[in-house]
XYZ file of C-alpha atoms in Angstrom:
684
model
C 0.000 0.000 0.000
C 1.237 3.488 -0.854
C 0.308 6.815 0.656
C 0.833 10.495 -0.136
C 3.208 12.203 2.296
C 3.634 15.965 2.559
C 7.261 17.018 3.022
C 8.814 20.473 3.070
C 11.433 20.545 0.315
C 14.634 22.066 1.821
C 15.865 23.270 -1.589
C 12.763 24.617 -3.310
C 10.900 25.607 -0.143
C 7.743 23.979 -1.510
C 5.538 21.441 0.223
C 5.981 18.331 -1.900
C 3.375 15.585 -1.904
C 5.234 12.360 -2.549
C 3.809 8.888 -3.022
C 5.678 6.654 -0.618
C 5.469 3.004 0.298
C 4.197 2.365 3.819
C 7.631 0.815 4.448
C 9.542 4.034 3.663
C 9.996 5.196 7.267
C 10.803 1.633 8.318
C 13.591 1.351 5.743
C 14.905 4.833 6.479
C 15.156 4.040 10.192
C 17.152 0.886 9.521
C 19.352 2.431 6.826
C 20.348 5.322 9.092
C 20.688 3.259 12.273
C 24.415 2.466 11.895
C 24.129 -0.833 13.810
C 27.350 -1.928 12.125
C 29.274 0.745 14.016
C 28.561 -1.023 17.317
C 29.383 -4.459 15.959
C 32.665 -3.201 14.492
C 33.610 -1.844 17.936
C 35.918 -4.680 18.962
C 36.954 -3.014 22.221
C 33.302 -2.846 23.299
C 32.562 -6.393 22.169
C 35.583 -7.969 23.830
C 35.028 -6.151 27.128
C 31.354 -7.170 27.189
C 32.287 -10.789 26.435
C 34.853 -10.821 29.234
C 32.398 -9.244 31.670
C 29.606 -11.684 30.749
C 31.880 -14.713 31.159
C 32.982 -13.493 34.588
C 29.373 -12.823 35.712
C 28.183 -16.252 34.572
C 31.065 -17.897 36.431
C 30.246 -16.005 39.636
C 26.632 -17.194 39.560
C 27.630 -20.785 38.775
C 30.121 -20.680 41.640
C 27.138 -20.081 43.931
C 25.502 -23.214 42.575
C 22.685 -21.348 40.858
C 21.212 -21.671 37.386
C 22.170 -18.680 35.269
C 19.133 -16.787 33.962
C 20.089 -13.735 31.920
C 18.021 -10.681 31.058
C 19.478 -8.791 28.089
C 17.786 -5.385 27.675
C 18.279 -3.735 24.292
C 19.607 -6.901 22.684
C 19.859 -5.563 19.114
C 21.253 -8.450 17.089
C 21.206 -10.761 20.120
C 25.014 -10.650 20.286
C 25.296 -10.271 24.061
C 22.700 -12.980 24.650
C 24.654 -15.388 22.433
C 27.797 -14.487 24.355
C 25.989 -15.310 27.607
C 24.802 -18.716 26.425
C 28.253 -19.522 25.028
C 29.695 -18.574 28.427
C 27.415 -21.138 30.103
C 24.156 -19.330 30.846
C 21.204 -21.698 31.161
C 18.660 -19.371 29.569
C 18.481 -15.836 28.271
C 15.609 -13.402 27.762
C 16.573 -10.919 25.054
C 14.431 -7.775 24.996
C 14.310 -5.560 21.888
C 11.632 -2.900 21.333
C 12.405 -2.121 17.647
C 10.445 -4.752 15.721
C 12.698 -5.060 12.628
C 15.703 -5.527 14.880
C 13.840 -8.017 17.081
C 12.950 -10.025 13.962
C 16.586 -9.939 12.875
C 17.657 -11.101 16.339
C 15.289 -14.095 16.124
C 16.848 -15.065 12.782
C 20.416 -14.563 14.035
C 19.807 -16.537 17.237
C 18.352 -19.401 15.231
C 21.128 -19.280 12.614
C 23.752 -19.608 15.352
C 21.983 -22.534 17.032
C 20.741 -20.806 20.194
C 16.963 -20.829 19.599
C 16.399 -23.244 22.492
C 18.330 -21.075 24.958
C 17.374 -17.519 23.937
C 13.891 -16.018 23.832
C 13.594 -12.725 21.969
C 10.901 -10.459 23.440
C 9.706 -7.654 21.177
C 8.689 -5.183 23.885
C 10.011 -2.259 25.847
C 11.556 -3.693 29.001
C 9.058 -1.802 31.177
C 6.254 -3.826 29.514
C 7.854 -7.235 30.121
C 5.981 -9.493 32.538
C 7.225 -12.270 34.814
C 5.329 -15.414 35.849
C 3.861 -18.671 34.495
C 1.924 -16.768 31.812
C 4.416 -13.945 31.449
C 7.204 -13.153 29.017
C 9.710 -14.471 31.563
C 9.066 -17.528 33.725
C 11.262 -16.222 36.515
C 13.349 -13.227 37.438
C 16.892 -13.137 36.070
C 20.029 -13.262 38.187
C 22.284 -11.727 35.515
C 21.372 -8.362 33.993
C 23.106 -7.502 30.717
C 22.376 -4.161 29.091
C 23.572 -1.788 26.408
C 21.285 1.170 27.053
C 23.823 3.966 26.909
C 24.368 6.984 24.720
C 27.094 9.620 24.617
C 25.637 11.256 27.731
C 25.347 7.807 29.392
C 21.714 8.214 30.467
C 20.155 9.915 27.420
C 18.421 6.773 26.127
C 16.504 6.308 29.363
C 18.984 3.972 31.029
C 18.055 5.020 34.581
C 14.275 4.432 34.308
C 14.937 1.107 32.556
C 17.332 -0.050 35.284
C 14.967 1.204 37.973
C 12.100 -0.858 36.545
C 14.275 -3.922 35.949
C 15.424 -4.056 39.574
C 11.882 -3.637 40.821
C 10.223 -6.204 38.545
C 12.579 -8.287 36.381
C 15.771 -9.266 38.236
C 16.597 -10.852 41.568
C 18.007 -8.834 44.459
C 21.788 -8.973 44.401
C 21.911 -9.895 40.734
C 25.098 -9.715 38.713
C 25.128 -6.829 36.238
C 27.171 -6.363 33.074
C 28.318 -3.660 33.021
C 28.655 -3.548 36.788
C 29.038 0.216 37.128
C 29.452 3.412 35.148
C 31.519 6.430 36.161
C 31.196 9.941 34.761
C 34.280 12.182 34.481
C 34.566 15.894 33.810
C 37.246 18.519 33.246
C 36.851 22.282 33.474
C 38.498 24.172 30.603
C 38.840 27.545 28.940
C 38.427 27.428 25.171
C 37.781 30.298 22.798
C 36.873 27.814 20.085
C 34.352 25.822 22.114
C 32.888 28.885 23.849
C 32.207 30.390 20.431
C 29.680 27.571 19.928
C 27.301 28.956 22.528
C 27.604 32.774 22.740
C 27.579 35.498 20.104
C 30.779 37.501 20.334
C 31.430 41.137 19.299
C 32.131 41.342 15.551
C 34.289 43.996 13.878
C 32.286 45.114 10.842
C 33.964 48.286 9.650
C 37.005 50.337 10.625
C 35.327 51.915 13.634
C 32.123 49.882 13.880
C 31.588 46.797 15.994
C 28.450 44.681 16.166
C 27.680 43.930 19.810
C 25.624 40.984 21.101
C 22.487 41.933 23.048
C 22.867 41.693 26.849
C 20.065 39.112 26.963
C 22.012 36.842 24.629
C 25.280 37.291 26.505
C 23.752 36.508 29.893
C 21.576 33.603 28.726
C 22.326 30.152 30.171
C 22.100 28.702 26.674
C 20.649 25.527 25.250
C 20.130 22.755 27.808
C 21.068 19.905 25.485
C 24.468 18.250 25.440
C 26.909 18.894 22.605
C 28.107 15.431 21.603
C 31.163 15.337 19.358
C 34.247 13.326 18.481
C 36.359 15.104 21.109
C 39.424 13.269 19.808
C 39.320 15.709 16.865
C 39.455 18.766 19.167
C 43.141 19.408 19.669
C 44.315 19.903 23.289
C 46.013 23.045 21.950
C 42.550 24.572 21.446
C 41.718 24.589 25.172
C 43.384 25.167 28.534
C 42.674 22.740 31.350
C 41.817 24.763 34.468
C 41.451 21.789 36.765
C 42.130 18.059 37.028
C 39.971 15.341 35.531
C 37.266 14.913 38.192
C 35.304 11.787 39.041
C 31.784 13.210 39.275
C 29.624 10.183 40.145
C 29.186 6.450 39.669
C 26.141 4.233 39.226
C 26.187 0.630 40.500
C 23.933 -1.317 38.131
C 23.877 -4.442 40.309
C 21.882 -2.537 42.952
C 18.494 -0.775 42.711
C 18.860 2.379 40.617
C 16.910 5.624 41.038
C 15.928 7.861 38.142
C 15.231 10.791 40.475
C 17.211 14.007 39.955
C 20.467 14.112 41.912
C 23.486 16.396 42.213
C 27.144 15.578 42.844
C 30.038 17.958 43.468
C 33.795 17.759 43.121
C 36.060 20.307 44.844
C 39.534 21.023 43.508
C 42.181 23.713 43.285
C 42.387 25.624 40.020
C 45.522 24.643 38.109
C 45.736 27.683 35.824
C 44.167 31.141 35.889
C 41.631 31.822 33.165
C 37.972 31.974 32.206
C 36.024 28.873 33.264
C 33.675 28.278 30.341
C 33.339 24.682 29.268
C 33.172 21.207 30.796
C 34.528 18.260 28.812
C 32.945 15.007 29.927
C 32.986 11.291 29.213
C 32.345 8.049 31.051
C 33.620 4.536 31.386
C 32.000 1.265 32.372
C 33.453 -1.437 34.610
C 32.284 -4.808 33.351
C 33.088 -6.512 36.686
C 32.911 -5.516 40.379
C 36.703 -5.379 40.688
C 37.037 -2.872 37.863
C 39.556 -5.042 36.018
C 37.583 -4.985 32.742
C 37.093 -1.348 31.727
C 35.574 0.109 28.577
C 36.431 3.810 28.392
C 34.976 6.625 26.296
C 37.967 8.895 26.886
C 39.212 10.819 23.814
C 42.345 9.468 22.183
C 44.560 12.356 23.359
C 44.228 11.011 26.929
C 46.181 7.893 25.857
C 49.976 7.702 25.923
C 49.677 6.622 22.295
C 46.601 8.275 20.732
C 46.421 5.450 18.186
C 45.474 3.094 21.028
C 42.201 4.928 21.638
C 39.317 2.902 20.156
C 37.082 4.685 17.647
C 33.322 4.600 18.009
C 30.513 6.777 16.759
C 27.663 5.294 18.803
C 29.374 6.624 21.951
C 31.312 9.869 21.705
C 32.201 12.540 24.258
C 30.202 15.420 25.700
C 30.785 19.158 25.808
C 28.770 21.171 28.332
C 28.714 24.961 28.552
C 28.536 26.675 31.931
C 25.589 29.088 32.348
C 28.137 31.949 32.227
C 31.893 32.172 32.206
C 33.686 32.736 35.503
C 37.171 34.133 36.088
C 39.224 31.735 38.221
C 42.716 32.085 39.690
C 45.409 29.483 40.038
C 45.317 27.934 43.490
C 41.778 28.941 44.462
C 39.289 26.246 45.439
C 36.204 25.785 43.299
C 33.359 23.304 43.263
C 32.104 21.724 40.039
C 28.575 20.348 40.358
C 26.782 17.999 37.985
C 23.038 17.421 38.169
C 21.055 14.810 36.293
C 17.414 14.076 35.802
C 16.259 10.821 34.227
C 17.633 11.670 30.773
C 20.256 14.440 30.851
C 23.129 16.131 32.699
C 24.166 19.743 33.307
C 26.995 21.489 35.178
C 27.464 24.474 37.492
C 30.554 26.060 39.041
C 31.010 27.981 42.287
C 33.847 29.283 44.449
C 34.187 30.605 47.983
C 33.696 34.253 46.931
C 30.828 33.663 44.542
C 27.572 31.832 44.988
C 26.847 28.959 42.649
C 25.761 30.088 39.192
C 22.140 29.152 39.730
C 20.779 26.318 41.809
C 22.370 23.004 40.717
C 18.887 21.578 40.361
C 17.864 24.291 37.904
C 18.245 22.918 34.407
C 19.684 25.660 32.172
C 17.148 27.028 29.720
C 17.458 29.482 26.865
C 15.664 32.758 27.641
C 17.026 34.851 24.756
C 15.686 32.702 21.872
C 19.091 32.770 20.116
C 20.023 29.278 21.310
C 16.738 28.001 19.906
C 17.353 29.686 16.542
C 21.076 29.016 16.065
C 22.666 25.594 16.404
C 26.100 25.290 17.967
C 27.857 24.987 14.591
C 25.892 28.085 13.532
C 27.135 30.046 16.553
C 30.652 29.008 15.575
C 30.045 30.159 12.005
C 28.687 33.544 13.081
C 31.745 34.044 15.296
C 34.267 32.913 12.646
C 36.567 35.914 12.068
C 37.923 34.722 8.711
C 34.420 34.081 7.377
C 33.171 37.467 8.571
C 36.158 39.190 6.986
C 35.369 37.507 3.646
C 31.783 38.773 3.761
C 32.915 42.265 4.782
C 35.402 42.423 1.904
C 32.784 41.186 -0.562
C 30.186 43.702 0.647
C 32.642 46.603 0.516
C 33.417 45.759 -3.106
C 29.777 45.853 -4.273
C 28.026 48.310 -1.927
C 27.257 51.823 -3.127
C 25.904 54.762 -1.135
C 22.503 54.346 -2.803
C 22.354 50.538 -2.505
C 19.020 49.000 -1.603
C 19.780 45.585 -0.112
C 17.605 42.558 0.516
C 18.900 39.659 2.617
C 17.856 36.020 2.257
C 19.148 33.664 4.941
C 17.868 32.351 8.266
C 18.979 34.334 11.307
C 21.683 36.082 9.310
C 23.841 39.036 10.371
C 24.826 39.790 6.777
C 22.089 42.423 6.217
C 23.254 44.145 9.417
C 26.822 44.150 8.055
C 25.513 45.793 4.867
C 23.784 48.518 6.853
C 26.811 49.225 9.041
C 29.103 49.379 6.005
C 26.906 51.998 4.374
C 23.939 50.688 2.382
C 21.188 53.275 1.965
C 18.374 50.882 2.851
C 18.375 47.260 3.990
C 15.525 44.761 4.093
C 15.861 41.179 5.279
C 13.441 38.267 5.045
C 12.996 36.447 8.345
C 9.984 34.168 7.977
C 10.462 32.613 11.432
C 8.946 34.625 14.265
C 11.570 33.399 16.721
C 14.395 34.335 14.358
C 12.903 37.799 13.889
C 12.899 38.297 17.662
C 16.607 37.493 17.846
C 17.536 39.828 14.989
C 15.335 42.560 16.504
C 17.294 42.277 19.764
C 20.561 42.700 17.869
C 19.249 45.683 15.908
C 18.011 47.401 19.050
C 21.252 46.750 20.915
C 23.225 48.340 18.059
C 20.778 51.228 17.418
C 19.925 49.945 13.950
C 16.170 49.400 14.183
C 15.490 52.223 11.737
C 18.227 51.024 9.368
C 17.187 47.404 8.754
C 13.598 46.404 8.109
C 12.509 42.842 8.845
C 10.017 41.218 6.486
C 8.102 38.391 8.140
C 7.036 36.612 4.967
C 8.161 34.150 2.342
C 10.123 35.469 -0.666
C 7.269 34.893 -3.120
C 5.023 37.061 -0.928
C 7.248 40.144 -1.052
C 5.703 43.027 -2.997
C 6.898 46.472 -4.075
C 4.906 47.941 -1.189
C 6.868 45.814 1.310
C 10.036 47.343 -0.145
C 8.599 50.862 0.159
C 8.290 51.113 -3.618
C 12.005 50.589 -4.172
C 13.709 47.981 -6.324
C 16.533 45.905 -4.902
C 19.994 46.685 -6.235
C 21.849 44.133 -4.068
C 20.493 40.709 -3.104
C 22.614 39.044 -0.413
C 22.733 35.665 1.327
C 25.292 33.543 3.123
C 23.450 31.269 2.150
C 22.352 29.535 5.352
C 18.979 27.929 6.007
C 17.987 25.992 9.107
C 16.293 23.279 7.019
C 19.443 22.469 5.027
C 21.163 19.139 5.594
C 22.980 18.330 2.361
C 25.263 20.867 0.628
C 22.896 21.581 -2.266
C 19.973 22.342 0.027
C 21.476 25.842 0.295
C 20.369 26.321 -3.327
C 17.141 27.472 -1.709
C 18.813 30.877 -2.117
C 18.547 30.390 -5.897
C 14.831 29.625 -5.699
C 14.298 32.689 -3.488
C 16.245 34.811 -5.963
C 13.957 33.511 -8.720
C 10.799 34.241 -6.711
C 12.064 37.786 -6.122
C 13.028 38.479 -9.745
C 10.337 41.143 -10.200
C 11.605 43.109 -7.202
C 15.185 43.349 -8.529
C 16.678 46.117 -10.593
C 17.664 44.930 -14.116
C 21.372 45.169 -13.241
C 21.033 44.041 -9.632
C 24.066 42.465 -7.981
C 23.599 38.987 -6.532
C 25.904 37.975 -3.668
C 26.898 35.176 -3.858
C 26.997 35.324 -7.640
C 27.273 31.554 -8.082
C 28.065 28.267 -6.386
C 30.115 25.249 -7.418
C 29.615 21.667 -6.297
C 32.851 19.765 -5.693
C 33.508 16.037 -5.329
C 36.522 14.072 -4.140
C 37.151 10.355 -3.725
C 38.171 9.684 -0.117
C 39.528 7.037 2.226
C 38.000 7.313 5.679
C 40.052 6.560 8.742
C 37.045 5.196 10.620
C 33.712 6.454 9.267
C 33.549 3.544 6.790
C 32.575 1.304 9.732
C 29.032 2.693 9.870
C 28.343 1.185 6.431
C 30.606 -1.882 6.326
C 28.890 -5.291 6.649
C 29.937 -7.319 9.691
C 29.616 -10.933 8.544
C 30.764 -12.455 11.812
C 31.181 -10.660 15.120
C 33.294 -12.288 17.835
C 32.625 -15.649 16.179
C 28.861 -15.201 15.771
C 27.193 -15.019 12.361
C 25.284 -11.732 12.086
C 24.790 -11.726 8.309
C 20.967 -11.491 8.658
C 21.524 -8.009 10.079
C 23.809 -7.129 7.153
C 21.133 -8.320 4.748
C 18.409 -6.355 6.551
C 20.457 -3.142 6.445
C 21.404 -3.642 2.799
C 17.774 -4.264 1.864
C 16.821 -0.952 3.464
C 19.744 0.816 1.806
C 18.694 -0.575 -1.561
C 15.175 0.714 -0.969
C 16.561 4.214 -1.533
C 19.298 5.296 0.840
C 22.209 3.716 -1.049
C 21.515 6.088 -3.949
C 21.698 9.149 -1.735
C 24.382 11.076 0.074
C 24.443 11.458 3.848
C 25.310 14.646 5.766
C 28.394 14.342 7.984
C 30.604 16.980 9.655
C 33.870 15.709 8.160
C 36.062 17.713 10.546
C 35.059 15.064 13.101
C 35.828 12.158 10.752
C 39.373 12.211 9.328
C 39.798 11.128 5.734
C 42.374 11.263 2.971
C 41.721 12.600 -0.487
C 42.594 9.873 -3.007
C 41.606 12.111 -5.928
C 42.022 15.835 -6.365
C 38.948 17.983 -5.652
C 36.869 18.182 -8.823
C 34.306 20.905 -9.656
C 31.386 19.069 -11.222
C 28.479 21.496 -11.372
C 28.095 25.296 -11.219
C 24.909 27.189 -10.398
C 24.658 30.742 -11.757
C 22.641 32.900 -9.374
C 22.762 35.831 -11.785
C 20.076 33.954 -13.700
C 16.823 32.448 -12.462
C 16.547 28.718 -11.807
C 16.410 27.050 -15.244
C 13.528 24.867 -16.295
C 15.766 22.178 -17.789
C 17.902 19.781 -15.712
C 21.628 20.380 -15.326
C 23.749 17.271 -15.909
C 27.412 16.504 -15.409
C 29.356 13.368 -16.277
C 33.018 12.568 -16.002
C 35.685 10.888 -13.910
C 38.350 11.856 -11.394
C 41.581 9.788 -11.388
C 42.677 8.065 -8.175
C 46.115 9.590 -7.613
C 46.972 8.226 -4.153
C 47.172 4.741 -2.712
C 44.496 3.733 -0.246
C 41.010 2.297 0.057
C 38.390 4.480 -1.601
C 35.312 4.193 0.617
C 33.246 6.863 -1.057
C 32.955 10.432 -2.266
C 32.850 13.684 -0.300
C 30.689 16.487 -1.731
C 30.588 20.165 -0.792
C 29.707 23.611 -2.093
C 31.884 26.655 -2.649
C 30.109 30.012 -2.880
C 31.573 32.714 -5.107
C 30.593 35.896 -3.280
C 32.255 38.065 -5.917
C 34.841 37.506 -8.650
C 37.563 37.797 -5.993
C 36.009 36.279 -2.863
C 35.069 32.599 -2.506
C 33.944 30.775 0.613
C 34.190 27.000 0.897
C 31.707 24.951 2.891
C 34.046 21.975 2.581
C 37.807 22.006 2.210
C 39.418 24.944 3.996
C 42.850 24.558 2.383
C 44.446 22.536 -0.433
C 44.751 18.786 0.052
C 48.286 17.849 1.128
C 50.645 15.640 -0.880
C 49.637 12.723 1.355
C 45.926 13.520 0.938
C 45.297 15.102 4.364
C 42.151 17.270 4.457
C 41.048 20.192 6.616
C 37.257 20.606 6.613
C 34.957 23.448 7.570
C 33.813 23.014 11.194
C 30.556 24.885 10.569
C 28.744 22.993 7.813
C 28.080 19.328 7.118
C 29.425 17.858 3.917
C 27.791 15.156 1.828
C 29.148 11.598 1.850
C 28.257 9.027 -0.784
C 29.418 5.546 0.248
C 30.422 3.200 -2.547
C 28.735 -0.184 -2.435
C 32.159 -1.823 -2.474
C 35.364 -0.054 -1.353
C 38.141 0.090 -3.953
C 41.842 -0.416 -3.310
C 43.613 2.331 -5.214
C 47.135 1.823 -6.522
C 47.452 5.577 -6.949
C 48.732 5.398 -10.538
C 45.753 7.302 -11.939
C 44.584 4.440 -14.139
C 41.468 3.821 -12.031
C 39.103 6.695 -11.407
C 35.902 7.705 -9.643
C 33.246 7.983 -12.327
C 30.322 10.334 -11.738
C 26.961 11.007 -13.341
C 25.024 13.825 -11.675
C 21.743 15.466 -12.571
C 20.207 18.487 -10.876
C 16.435 18.437 -11.331
C 15.093 22.015 -10.896
C 11.540 20.774 -10.335
C 12.688 18.660 -7.379
C 15.591 20.793 -6.196
C 17.595 17.593 -5.773
C 20.726 16.112 -7.300
C 20.591 12.506 -8.440
C 23.931 10.892 -7.744
C 25.660 7.954 -9.335
C 29.280 7.174 -8.472
C 31.297 4.102 -9.372
C 34.876 3.049 -9.943
C 36.097 2.916 -13.536
C 39.192 0.750 -13.986
C 41.230 -0.184 -17.097
């Protein structure tokens, strides 16, 4: 059965009604789930196996039958480990039906169907008794309920319920405990992700952030990143690594809000701004089997740090920065509810920055409008200088400007540099409120007029009877995921054609799509089939994922922030398609075919795609590579935008002699606002 689904098109801005199979969302969920990442995590798998073996042995040593409850079983891997280790029976709970079905198939394929029962329910719905899902309570509790923040997937409520209803008192738990660590740091780079900083716009003009934005506690959600890719040179540690709290999973667990504090002496004077945090899990009571989420720069040899994308590290921003002095005593406090954590700091001279129990909330709206990468982009000095230089080169004293971007400061730049009149389209009410605060703070309310409407709704009357001589955009739109979604600027420009002067300047004037064949250091794992995992055949999961990928996802690119995922360029960057904003969106498709030779040795996992915007003839801004690829293929990527990644169905070992190449066939369909992608390897 098929149904019509209404979806907002991020490129055209239109509401598209698409006929989709009822299985579309099902396949999309599986295709994007990245189960393979967990199964490729050998450090995780080995530590779990060791912990399960030890727990089973402890129960057997007491002369008891081993009954295991595995919550969040996924493929059934941990349950199969338990039975192999000697467990008498295992109840494997999995709430996601496709995964539960796969687990049934995998368990049967590996010969454990008589020892493992897969239960397709949320663990809080599982019943115990003669007519229940479980005949008896378990005496070994095995779980993998964690996310980057440890408790964000509802681990605490699930454990709380399990101890009350599903497991015996004094049960063995794998993992046995979890411990959360934190370090207080000063970092201009990280702090720029949460607060708008003063921006130099002209020789004697500076754009100041509104007081309400500067004093706001910020967004309450965690910033989860691959902290291994944040160089220790980009922050200053102000204190030691603190042990904040531990949770013993073998004992009853409470999901009630709690606070924990760690006192220490400041190691270096500076501005306390950011808390870096991660956790580890002890698989046994003695703490001899440890699985750590610490970033690789904490290891003596960074190469020893295991890579994983299902668990990363956390960055938390203090409600406000605090000056601290070397040697003074401070107290770092972490508070958690049932799903999230937040931090506060206090010292002897200053009361705690808010009650520890008060979850930080955004009161200025800016943190609800701008994402953390967006804050970083707005604060990027090099980027702002490029826009200033471009505006200075095209602005005239009589310029009438119109801005098209979401929550953009570019129209304000134009006004401060000297445009006669500036209009800016801000269709979002919340975004308008933020820009209004900035205008008022900088005494510009009479200089920049906000239009709360869509581009196609703008009339001559809205522009006070004037025609636009300069149309400007970053372009940035909150709905954009893939690089070409920013072509929404082109569709807006087309909708506004009647409001433009015949010789109007468009900034940016054009955009170019680039591609490059790449070898990923680790990201390939999220798409690579597993085959066998620690000796168990999990090919049914591979087949399930591939079936969902073949449904559609394998023919599409995925958005990834490549600064977090190191890769090597095996080809040179290749411009493959240019979009001329001086003209309206064409009616006919734009196609591009060709190939890019593989010039470096390595395994080509896929293709990276990104846009470069030509602001003027002399100023170009890249949303991908920030500098030329090195001789060895090393890449430096923009930290503010996500790039597109197209994974090849089969990786290709490149000899680097240029005989093999990445072949491409791309078509931009103006009616859909999408680019159809087809990449393959062409070899002699």
